[in-house]
Amino acid sequence: MANLRSSAFQSLLRTRNCFIRPQQRRWAQVHDVRYLATHRDPNQVMDRYRGKLDQKAKQEGHQDVDSLKDAYKDKIEDLRRKATTPITPESSPSPSNSPPPPPPSSEAQQQAKAAAESSKSTGIKPLGSYIDLEKTLALPPKEIEAIWRLRHANNPNSICACIPVDTYQRIAEAARQNPQFVLPLPRKQSESQSQEIREEASKSGNDGAGADIHFLQWGFHPPATVASSPVPAGPLASSHTSTIIFTHLAAYQVHGSYAQPHTTITHHLDLADEKGIVLMLGQVMPDSGISTTEATWLASCVQRFYDFGGQAHGRKGELLRMFTKGDAQNFKIEHLLEEAEKL
């Protein structure tokens, strides 16, 4: 435990907000090509071919071109319908007094646009993609929790929980003030650690025998609820969706913002106002050197250090604030490990 050197964490304290921002270069050019549908005056066409039409009318025994047109009227209409397309519509005068089509509802359009932009930008699936929200609203919180756990019981790479809304609010408030932190995973629980991660830890000087250290980052995003959700839009449900990503600290020190997270946790607030619960879902990346048991340990540590009104009282909360302030002199890894192991 004493072999965990503090130099790596001092370096992290100095550089944890310095994310690599690669320069983006644009070489491609887009050329806007537009196709216009044009229509000729039919009288000009008639004048040009009148001689041939008169000859055709006499050959078939018609008096003039008009009688020839009457004889071929059905065939002409059929060919005209087949040639009509959305781009080249049939030339027919439209009444000038016809009203324009009514515009779509601005409120519905804005809601659909906001939901689409939120889903596209964050990549967070809405809660309705996992469970039937309309049927879930009729159930008590205990049954909802049981359904939520059963829904993910067969997924070997997922962890889930049901958090009381007051507990989540305390944790989220602390997370907004302390969006980054490090958590220890005792070595006895991290036997599945990959050889690559161990080598990176050794190079960075963070190869102590007591624990492996993991770096976490909070993110607050627009709500992932779709516009057609049956859940009433309460103040909490329409406020945000939060995520936590966990990364091996050794990998983060080597690769920076390009380090691959091994676990991502999402908090769904759709039922927070109606049922008083927040549904949590975590996804563990396969072959990342972290098991679901280890990811569960890290997720439980989040509450121990972020629930200031509950488990994070005393030195746990102080360590979190020290890390945010960059107090490398008083932030001790030994203290972090001791507090993490306290239930």
mmCIF file of C-alpha atoms in Angstrom:
data_model
loop_
_atom_site.group_PDB
_atom_site.id
_atom_site.type_symbol
_atom_site.label_atom_id
_atom_site.label_comp_id
_atom_site.label_asym_id
_atom_site.label_seq_id
_atom_site.Cartn_x
_atom_site.Cartn_y
_atom_site.Cartn_z
ATOM 1 C CA MET A 1 0.000 0.000 0.000
ATOM 2 C CA ALA A 2 2.860 2.307 0.815
ATOM 3 C CA ASN A 3 4.373 1.635 -2.571
ATOM 4 C CA LEU A 4 1.619 3.664 -4.251
ATOM 5 C CA ARG A 5 3.611 6.712 -5.183
ATOM 6 C CA SER A 6 2.013 10.131 -4.935
ATOM 7 C CA SER A 7 3.978 11.565 -7.873
ATOM 8 C CA ALA A 8 1.541 10.066 -10.365
ATOM 9 C CA PHE A 9 -1.392 11.693 -8.611
ATOM 10 C CA GLN A 10 0.370 15.040 -8.351
ATOM 11 C CA SER A 11 0.862 14.876 -12.095
ATOM 12 C CA LEU A 12 -2.821 14.021 -12.493
ATOM 13 C CA LEU A 13 -3.821 16.964 -10.308
ATOM 14 C CA ARG A 14 -1.846 19.310 -12.526
ATOM 15 C CA THR A 15 -3.060 17.923 -15.832
ATOM 16 C CA ARG A 16 -6.505 16.360 -15.290
ATOM 17 C CA ASN A 17 -8.263 19.225 -17.064
ATOM 18 C CA CYS A 18 -5.802 19.470 -19.938
ATOM 19 C CA PHE A 19 -7.512 17.380 -22.590
ATOM 20 C CA ILE A 20 -5.850 16.949 -25.948
ATOM 21 C CA ARG A 21 -7.673 18.856 -28.636
ATOM 22 C CA PRO A 22 -6.391 17.729 -32.031
ATOM 23 C CA GLN A 23 -6.523 20.242 -34.849
ATOM 24 C CA GLN A 24 -9.285 19.457 -37.253
ATOM 25 C CA ARG A 25 -8.475 19.886 -40.934
ATOM 26 C CA ARG A 26 -11.010 20.064 -43.677
ATOM 27 C CA TRP A 27 -9.977 19.163 -47.201
ATOM 28 C CA ALA A 28 -13.300 18.082 -48.671
ATOM 29 C CA GLN A 29 -15.469 20.570 -50.558
ATOM 30 C CA VAL A 30 -19.166 20.205 -51.179
ATOM 31 C CA HIS A 31 -20.629 21.477 -54.421
ATOM 32 C CA ASP A 32 -24.339 22.155 -54.407
ATOM 33 C CA VAL A 33 -25.764 20.906 -57.739
ATOM 34 C CA ARG A 34 -29.398 21.745 -58.423
ATOM 35 C CA TYR A 35 -31.597 20.349 -61.218
ATOM 36 C CA LEU A 36 -34.360 22.581 -62.564
ATOM 37 C CA ALA A 37 -37.446 21.257 -64.397
ATOM 38 C CA THR A 38 -38.322 23.398 -67.437
ATOM 39 C CA HIS A 39 -41.442 23.270 -69.640
ATOM 40 C CA ARG A 40 -41.824 24.463 -73.248
ATOM 41 C CA ASP A 41 -44.847 26.270 -74.711
ATOM 42 C CA PRO A 42 -47.034 23.553 -76.343
ATOM 43 C CA ASN A 43 -48.125 25.996 -79.096
ATOM 44 C CA GLN A 44 -44.540 26.249 -80.315
ATOM 45 C CA VAL A 45 -44.366 22.478 -80.620
ATOM 46 C CA MET A 46 -47.641 22.373 -82.594
ATOM 47 C CA ASP A 47 -46.475 25.046 -85.058
ATOM 48 C CA ARG A 48 -43.204 23.219 -85.621
ATOM 49 C CA TYR A 49 -44.782 19.860 -86.483
ATOM 50 C CA ARG A 50 -48.106 21.048 -88.014
ATOM 51 C CA GLY A 51 -47.161 19.884 -91.520
ATOM 52 C CA LYS A 52 -46.449 16.328 -90.397
ATOM 53 C CA LEU A 53 -49.593 16.286 -88.251
ATOM 54 C CA ASP A 54 -51.769 17.362 -91.217
ATOM 55 C CA GLN A 55 -50.243 14.581 -93.290
ATOM 56 C CA LYS A 56 -50.894 12.046 -90.503
ATOM 57 C CA ALA A 57 -54.522 13.208 -90.171
ATOM 58 C CA LYS A 58 -55.209 12.787 -93.906
ATOM 59 C CA GLN A 59 -53.632 9.323 -93.950
ATOM 60 C CA GLU A 60 -55.956 8.142 -91.179
ATOM 61 C CA GLY A 61 -59.048 9.805 -92.680
ATOM 62 C CA HIS A 62 -59.423 12.738 -90.263
ATOM 63 C CA GLN A 63 -60.516 16.208 -91.336
ATOM 64 C CA ASP A 64 -57.867 18.162 -89.444
ATOM 65 C CA VAL A 65 -55.357 18.009 -86.600
ATOM 66 C CA ASP A 66 -58.010 18.685 -83.939
ATOM 67 C CA SER A 67 -59.957 15.561 -84.910
ATOM 68 C CA LEU A 68 -56.657 13.618 -84.847
ATOM 69 C CA LYS A 69 -56.028 14.843 -81.321
ATOM 70 C CA ASP A 70 -59.515 13.779 -80.265
ATOM 71 C CA ALA A 71 -58.909 10.293 -81.626
ATOM 72 C CA TYR A 72 -55.640 9.954 -79.672
ATOM 73 C CA LYS A 73 -56.868 11.790 -76.581
ATOM 74 C CA ASP A 74 -56.861 8.717 -74.279
ATOM 75 C CA LYS A 75 -53.421 7.627 -75.411
ATOM 76 C CA ILE A 76 -52.008 11.137 -74.955
ATOM 77 C CA GLU A 77 -53.390 11.356 -71.393
ATOM 78 C CA ASP A 78 -51.975 7.932 -70.533
ATOM 79 C CA LEU A 79 -48.497 8.857 -71.755
ATOM 80 C CA ARG A 80 -48.699 12.167 -69.916
ATOM 81 C CA ARG A 81 -49.525 10.450 -66.604
ATOM 82 C CA LYS A 82 -46.640 8.000 -66.988
ATOM 83 C CA ALA A 83 -44.213 10.836 -67.716
ATOM 84 C CA THR A 84 -45.294 12.858 -64.681
ATOM 85 C CA THR A 85 -42.780 12.793 -61.746
ATOM 86 C CA PRO A 86 -42.457 14.776 -58.506
ATOM 87 C CA ILE A 87 -39.567 16.721 -60.059
ATOM 88 C CA THR A 88 -41.256 17.379 -63.417
ATOM 89 C CA PRO A 89 -44.956 17.754 -62.594
ATOM 90 C CA GLU A 90 -47.620 17.931 -65.222
ATOM 91 C CA SER A 91 -48.001 21.477 -66.533
ATOM 92 C CA SER A 92 -51.371 22.641 -65.334
ATOM 93 C CA PRO A 93 -52.322 26.039 -63.984
ATOM 94 C CA SER A 94 -52.968 26.095 -60.274
ATOM 95 C CA PRO A 95 -55.557 28.380 -58.752
ATOM 96 C CA SER A 96 -53.936 31.479 -57.360
ATOM 97 C CA ASN A 97 -56.354 31.695 -54.457
ATOM 98 C CA SER A 98 -55.550 28.243 -52.993
ATOM 99 C CA PRO A 99 -54.180 28.654 -49.454
ATOM 100 C CA PRO A 100 -50.682 27.289 -48.639
ATOM 101 C CA PRO A 101 -50.491 24.120 -46.544
ATOM 102 C CA PRO A 102 -50.561 24.832 -42.805
ATOM 103 C CA PRO A 103 -47.124 24.711 -41.118
ATOM 104 C CA PRO A 104 -46.493 21.924 -38.608
ATOM 105 C CA SER A 105 -47.030 22.622 -34.936
ATOM 106 C CA SER A 106 -44.033 24.619 -33.732
ATOM 107 C CA GLU A 107 -44.144 23.110 -30.237
ATOM 108 C CA ALA A 108 -44.241 19.518 -31.490
ATOM 109 C CA GLN A 109 -41.541 20.284 -34.037
ATOM 110 C CA GLN A 110 -39.251 21.769 -31.389
ATOM 111 C CA GLN A 111 -39.761 18.799 -29.052
ATOM 112 C CA ALA A 112 -38.985 16.291 -31.791
ATOM 113 C CA LYS A 113 -35.945 18.290 -32.870
ATOM 114 C CA ALA A 114 -34.636 18.565 -29.304
ATOM 115 C CA ALA A 115 -35.083 14.832 -28.695
ATOM 116 C CA ALA A 116 -33.334 13.947 -31.954
ATOM 117 C CA GLU A 117 -30.415 16.295 -31.274
ATOM 118 C CA SER A 118 -30.033 14.966 -27.716
ATOM 119 C CA SER A 119 -29.975 11.338 -28.814
ATOM 120 C CA LYS A 120 -27.576 12.076 -31.674
ATOM 121 C CA SER A 121 -25.120 14.176 -29.665
ATOM 122 C CA THR A 122 -24.873 12.012 -26.546
ATOM 123 C CA GLY A 123 -25.606 8.571 -27.893
ATOM 124 C CA ILE A 124 -27.646 7.807 -24.758
ATOM 125 C CA LYS A 125 -30.565 5.456 -25.271
ATOM 126 C CA PRO A 126 -33.849 6.630 -23.707
ATOM 127 C CA LEU A 127 -35.323 4.608 -20.873
ATOM 128 C CA GLY A 128 -38.215 3.597 -23.128
ATOM 129 C CA SER A 129 -35.822 1.489 -25.215
ATOM 130 C CA TYR A 130 -35.321 -0.825 -22.219
ATOM 131 C CA ILE A 131 -38.749 -1.051 -20.568
ATOM 132 C CA ASP A 132 -42.387 -0.270 -21.396
ATOM 133 C CA LEU A 133 -42.834 3.087 -19.668
ATOM 134 C CA GLU A 134 -46.617 3.150 -20.016
ATOM 135 C CA LYS A 135 -47.010 -0.142 -18.137
ATOM 136 C CA THR A 136 -44.230 0.694 -15.678
ATOM 137 C CA LEU A 137 -46.020 3.833 -14.487
ATOM 138 C CA ALA A 138 -48.810 1.670 -13.053
ATOM 139 C CA LEU A 139 -46.391 -0.295 -10.809
ATOM 140 C CA PRO A 140 -45.028 0.523 -7.337
ATOM 141 C CA PRO A 141 -41.298 1.342 -6.979
ATOM 142 C CA LYS A 142 -40.433 -2.087 -5.515
ATOM 143 C CA GLU A 143 -41.822 -3.896 -8.552
ATOM 144 C CA ILE A 144 -40.137 -1.441 -10.916
ATOM 145 C CA GLU A 145 -36.801 -2.167 -9.232
ATOM 146 C CA ALA A 146 -37.349 -5.932 -9.612
ATOM 147 C CA ILE A 147 -38.243 -5.546 -13.299
ATOM 148 C CA TRP A 148 -35.212 -3.341 -13.892
ATOM 149 C CA ARG A 149 -32.872 -5.922 -12.370
ATOM 150 C CA LEU A 150 -34.488 -8.817 -14.230
ATOM 151 C CA ARG A 151 -34.300 -6.862 -17.477
ATOM 152 C CA HIS A 152 -30.477 -6.915 -17.285
ATOM 153 C CA ALA A 153 -29.933 -10.173 -15.398
ATOM 154 C CA ASN A 154 -28.877 -12.090 -18.507
ATOM 155 C CA ASN A 155 -26.346 -9.486 -19.673
ATOM 156 C CA PRO A 156 -22.905 -10.463 -18.313
ATOM 157 C CA ASN A 157 -21.484 -6.997 -19.042
ATOM 158 C CA SER A 158 -24.091 -4.842 -17.281
ATOM 159 C CA ILE A 159 -24.667 -3.589 -13.765
ATOM 160 C CA CYS A 160 -27.832 -1.848 -12.595
ATOM 161 C CA ALA A 161 -29.352 -0.226 -9.524
ATOM 162 C CA CYS A 162 -32.377 1.703 -8.315
ATOM 163 C CA ILE A 163 -31.405 4.903 -6.461
ATOM 164 C CA PRO A 164 -33.768 6.918 -4.217
ATOM 165 C CA VAL A 165 -34.238 10.329 -5.759
ATOM 166 C CA ASP A 166 -33.083 12.264 -2.685
ATOM 167 C CA THR A 167 -29.841 10.258 -2.589
ATOM 168 C CA TYR A 168 -29.260 10.887 -6.281
ATOM 169 C CA GLN A 169 -29.861 14.616 -5.890
ATOM 170 C CA ARG A 170 -27.209 14.859 -3.183
ATOM 171 C CA ILE A 171 -24.734 12.886 -5.295
ATOM 172 C CA ALA A 172 -25.465 14.911 -8.441
ATOM 173 C CA GLU A 173 -25.047 18.205 -6.588
ATOM 174 C CA ALA A 174 -21.628 17.092 -5.327
ATOM 175 C CA ALA A 175 -20.716 15.822 -8.808
ATOM 176 C CA ARG A 176 -21.371 19.207 -10.405
ATOM 177 C CA GLN A 177 -18.844 20.726 -8.013
ATOM 178 C CA ASN A 178 -16.401 17.779 -8.274
ATOM 179 C CA PRO A 179 -16.742 16.292 -11.776
ATOM 180 C CA GLN A 180 -13.472 14.278 -11.626
ATOM 181 C CA PHE A 181 -12.003 11.937 -9.041
ATOM 182 C CA VAL A 182 -9.909 8.803 -8.532
ATOM 183 C CA LEU A 183 -11.081 5.624 -6.842
ATOM 184 C CA PRO A 184 -9.017 2.658 -5.633
ATOM 185 C CA LEU A 185 -9.776 -0.944 -6.479
ATOM 186 C CA PRO A 186 -8.081 -3.310 -3.990
ATOM 187 C CA ARG A 187 -5.638 -5.596 -5.751
ATOM 188 C CA LYS A 188 -7.300 -8.692 -4.315
ATOM 189 C CA GLN A 189 -10.481 -7.723 -6.192
ATOM 190 C CA SER A 190 -8.722 -6.849 -9.452
ATOM 191 C CA GLU A 191 -7.115 -10.138 -10.398
ATOM 192 C CA SER A 192 -8.600 -9.840 -13.906
ATOM 193 C CA GLN A 193 -6.446 -6.788 -14.634
ATOM 194 C CA SER A 194 -4.911 -7.147 -18.097
ATOM 195 C CA GLN A 195 -1.156 -7.383 -18.601
ATOM 196 C CA GLU A 196 -1.203 -4.240 -20.760
ATOM 197 C CA ILE A 197 -2.742 -2.169 -17.963
ATOM 198 C CA ARG A 198 -0.253 -3.543 -15.454
ATOM 199 C CA GLU A 199 2.658 -2.590 -17.734
ATOM 200 C CA GLU A 200 1.275 0.930 -18.164
ATOM 201 C CA ALA A 201 0.875 1.235 -14.379
ATOM 202 C CA SER A 202 4.472 0.150 -13.896
ATOM 203 C CA LYS A 203 5.750 2.715 -16.415
ATOM 204 C CA SER A 204 3.781 5.531 -14.769
ATOM 205 C CA GLY A 205 5.044 4.639 -11.297
ATOM 206 C CA ASN A 206 1.619 3.559 -10.052
ATOM 207 C CA ASP A 207 2.386 -0.117 -9.517
ATOM 208 C CA GLY A 208 1.731 -0.442 -5.804
ATOM 209 C CA ALA A 209 0.644 -3.756 -4.380
ATOM 210 C CA GLY A 210 -2.298 -2.297 -2.449
ATOM 211 C CA ALA A 211 -4.747 -1.226 -5.169
ATOM 212 C CA ASP A 212 -5.285 -0.230 -8.761
ATOM 213 C CA ILE A 213 -6.458 3.354 -9.250
ATOM 214 C CA HIS A 214 -9.265 4.327 -11.622
ATOM 215 C CA PHE A 215 -10.138 7.770 -12.943
ATOM 216 C CA LEU A 216 -13.791 8.837 -13.189
ATOM 217 C CA GLN A 217 -15.506 11.718 -14.975
ATOM 218 C CA TRP A 218 -19.088 12.936 -14.613
ATOM 219 C CA GLY A 219 -21.122 14.275 -17.504
ATOM 220 C CA PHE A 220 -24.485 16.059 -17.494
ATOM 221 C CA HIS A 221 -26.473 15.940 -20.732
ATOM 222 C CA PRO A 222 -29.912 16.971 -22.000
ATOM 223 C CA PRO A 223 -32.687 14.518 -21.059
ATOM 224 C CA ALA A 224 -32.798 11.436 -23.276
ATOM 225 C CA THR A 225 -36.588 11.148 -23.005
ATOM 226 C CA VAL A 226 -38.317 11.175 -26.409
ATOM 227 C CA ALA A 227 -41.122 13.616 -27.150
ATOM 228 C CA SER A 228 -43.740 10.834 -27.326
ATOM 229 C CA SER A 229 -42.902 9.434 -23.887
ATOM 230 C CA PRO A 230 -45.984 8.631 -21.744
ATOM 231 C CA VAL A 231 -44.181 9.895 -18.624
ATOM 232 C CA PRO A 232 -45.307 13.397 -17.550
ATOM 233 C CA ALA A 233 -42.495 15.925 -17.905
ATOM 234 C CA GLY A 234 -41.691 16.787 -14.285
ATOM 235 C CA PRO A 235 -38.936 19.160 -13.127
ATOM 236 C CA LEU A 236 -36.407 16.374 -12.547
ATOM 237 C CA ALA A 237 -37.253 14.176 -15.530
ATOM 238 C CA SER A 238 -36.884 17.108 -17.926
ATOM 239 C CA SER A 239 -33.722 18.503 -16.335
ATOM 240 C CA HIS A 240 -30.872 16.211 -17.441
ATOM 241 C CA THR A 241 -29.378 12.755 -17.871
ATOM 242 C CA SER A 242 -26.053 12.086 -16.167
ATOM 243 C CA THR A 243 -23.222 9.692 -16.958
ATOM 244 C CA ILE A 244 -20.021 8.477 -15.303
ATOM 245 C CA ILE A 245 -17.132 7.022 -17.263
ATOM 246 C CA PHE A 246 -14.362 5.011 -15.585
ATOM 247 C CA THR A 247 -10.877 4.685 -17.053
ATOM 248 C CA HIS A 248 -7.738 2.972 -15.799
ATOM 249 C CA LEU A 249 -5.647 5.790 -14.350
ATOM 250 C CA ALA A 250 -2.489 4.263 -15.844
ATOM 251 C CA ALA A 251 -4.095 4.275 -19.291
ATOM 252 C CA TYR A 252 -5.346 7.835 -18.810
ATOM 253 C CA GLN A 253 -1.867 9.045 -17.855
ATOM 254 C CA VAL A 254 -0.411 7.461 -20.996
ATOM 255 C CA HIS A 255 -3.153 8.207 -23.544
ATOM 256 C CA GLY A 256 -4.921 11.224 -22.034
ATOM 257 C CA SER A 257 -8.387 11.890 -23.458
ATOM 258 C CA TYR A 258 -7.840 9.069 -25.976
ATOM 259 C CA ALA A 259 -7.806 6.433 -23.219
ATOM 260 C CA GLN A 260 -10.586 3.884 -23.651
ATOM 261 C CA PRO A 261 -13.129 3.879 -20.766
ATOM 262 C CA HIS A 262 -13.829 0.449 -19.355
ATOM 263 C CA THR A 263 -17.210 1.234 -17.737
ATOM 264 C CA THR A 264 -19.965 3.731 -18.522
ATOM 265 C CA ILE A 265 -22.818 4.422 -16.109
ATOM 266 C CA THR A 266 -26.041 6.233 -17.065
ATOM 267 C CA HIS A 267 -28.678 7.615 -14.698
ATOM 268 C CA HIS A 268 -32.234 7.771 -16.081
ATOM 269 C CA LEU A 269 -34.490 10.326 -14.353
ATOM 270 C CA ASP A 270 -37.716 9.533 -16.241
ATOM 271 C CA LEU A 271 -39.434 8.127 -13.121
ATOM 272 C CA ALA A 272 -37.864 10.487 -10.590
ATOM 273 C CA ASP A 273 -40.915 12.754 -10.256
ATOM 274 C CA GLU A 274 -43.631 10.093 -10.492
ATOM 275 C CA LYS A 275 -42.024 7.242 -8.517
ATOM 276 C CA GLY A 276 -39.190 8.875 -6.577
ATOM 277 C CA ILE A 277 -36.480 6.625 -8.056
ATOM 278 C CA VAL A 278 -33.587 6.960 -10.498
ATOM 279 C CA LEU A 279 -32.685 3.922 -12.604
ATOM 280 C CA MET A 280 -28.956 3.363 -13.066
ATOM 281 C CA LEU A 281 -27.443 1.222 -15.814
ATOM 282 C CA GLY A 282 -23.758 0.462 -16.256
ATOM 283 C CA GLN A 283 -22.066 -1.139 -19.246
ATOM 284 C CA VAL A 284 -18.668 -2.819 -18.863
ATOM 285 C CA MET A 285 -16.557 -3.079 -22.000
ATOM 286 C CA PRO A 286 -15.593 -6.674 -22.820
ATOM 287 C CA ASP A 287 -11.878 -7.525 -22.607
ATOM 288 C CA SER A 288 -11.139 -4.279 -20.760
ATOM 289 C CA GLY A 289 -9.494 -5.929 -17.761
ATOM 290 C CA ILE A 290 -12.466 -5.151 -15.502
ATOM 291 C CA SER A 291 -15.132 -7.601 -14.364
ATOM 292 C CA THR A 292 -18.701 -6.714 -13.479
ATOM 293 C CA THR A 293 -17.891 -7.392 -9.804
ATOM 294 C CA GLU A 294 -15.086 -4.847 -9.919
ATOM 295 C CA ALA A 295 -17.279 -2.341 -11.759
ATOM 296 C CA THR A 296 -19.939 -2.807 -9.060
ATOM 297 C CA TRP A 297 -17.324 -2.012 -6.426
ATOM 298 C CA LEU A 298 -16.355 1.217 -8.192
ATOM 299 C CA ALA A 299 -20.006 2.232 -8.606
ATOM 300 C CA SER A 300 -20.626 1.704 -4.891
ATOM 301 C CA CYS A 301 -17.569 3.832 -4.107
ATOM 302 C CA VAL A 302 -19.175 6.732 -5.969
ATOM 303 C CA GLN A 303 -21.902 6.948 -3.342
ATOM 304 C CA ARG A 304 -19.371 6.603 -0.512
ATOM 305 C CA PHE A 305 -17.450 9.675 -1.679
ATOM 306 C CA TYR A 306 -20.175 11.788 -3.331
ATOM 307 C CA ASP A 307 -23.156 11.435 -0.989
ATOM 308 C CA PHE A 308 -22.201 14.342 1.256
ATOM 309 C CA GLY A 309 -25.417 14.116 3.265
ATOM 310 C CA GLY A 310 -25.032 10.359 3.739
ATOM 311 C CA GLN A 311 -22.025 8.081 3.399
ATOM 312 C CA ALA A 312 -19.586 10.783 2.237
ATOM 313 C CA HIS A 313 -19.413 12.569 5.559
ATOM 314 C CA GLY A 314 -16.110 13.248 7.279
ATOM 315 C CA ARG A 315 -12.827 12.425 5.589
ATOM 316 C CA LYS A 316 -14.429 10.950 2.431
ATOM 317 C CA GLY A 317 -15.894 14.303 1.460
ATOM 318 C CA GLU A 318 -12.666 16.055 2.417
ATOM 319 C CA LEU A 319 -10.621 13.830 0.108
ATOM 320 C CA LEU A 320 -12.978 14.585 -2.782
ATOM 321 C CA ARG A 321 -12.687 18.340 -2.208
ATOM 322 C CA MET A 322 -8.890 18.100 -1.853
ATOM 323 C CA PHE A 323 -8.656 16.370 -5.226
ATOM 324 C CA THR A 324 -10.797 19.038 -6.891
ATOM 325 C CA LYS A 325 -8.711 21.840 -5.373
ATOM 326 C CA GLY A 326 -5.443 20.129 -6.330
ATOM 327 C CA ASP A 327 -4.263 19.842 -2.729
ATOM 328 C CA ALA A 328 -1.469 17.333 -3.417
ATOM 329 C CA GLN A 329 0.099 17.963 -0.025
ATOM 330 C CA ASN A 330 -2.842 16.703 2.029
ATOM 331 C CA PHE A 331 -4.362 14.244 -0.469
ATOM 332 C CA LYS A 332 -2.970 10.844 0.549
ATOM 333 C CA ILE A 333 -3.574 7.656 -1.373
ATOM 334 C CA GLU A 334 -3.342 5.640 1.818
ATOM 335 C CA HIS A 335 -6.260 7.629 3.246
ATOM 336 C CA LEU A 336 -8.226 7.144 0.009
ATOM 337 C CA LEU A 337 -7.789 3.369 0.188
ATOM 338 C CA GLU A 338 -8.725 3.258 3.880
ATOM 339 C CA GLU A 339 -11.920 5.231 3.341
ATOM 340 C CA ALA A 340 -12.932 3.197 0.288
ATOM 341 C CA GLU A 341 -12.790 -0.027 2.298
ATOM 342 C CA LYS A 342 -15.005 1.368 5.055
ATOM 343 C CA LEU A 343 -18.636 0.345 4.581
#
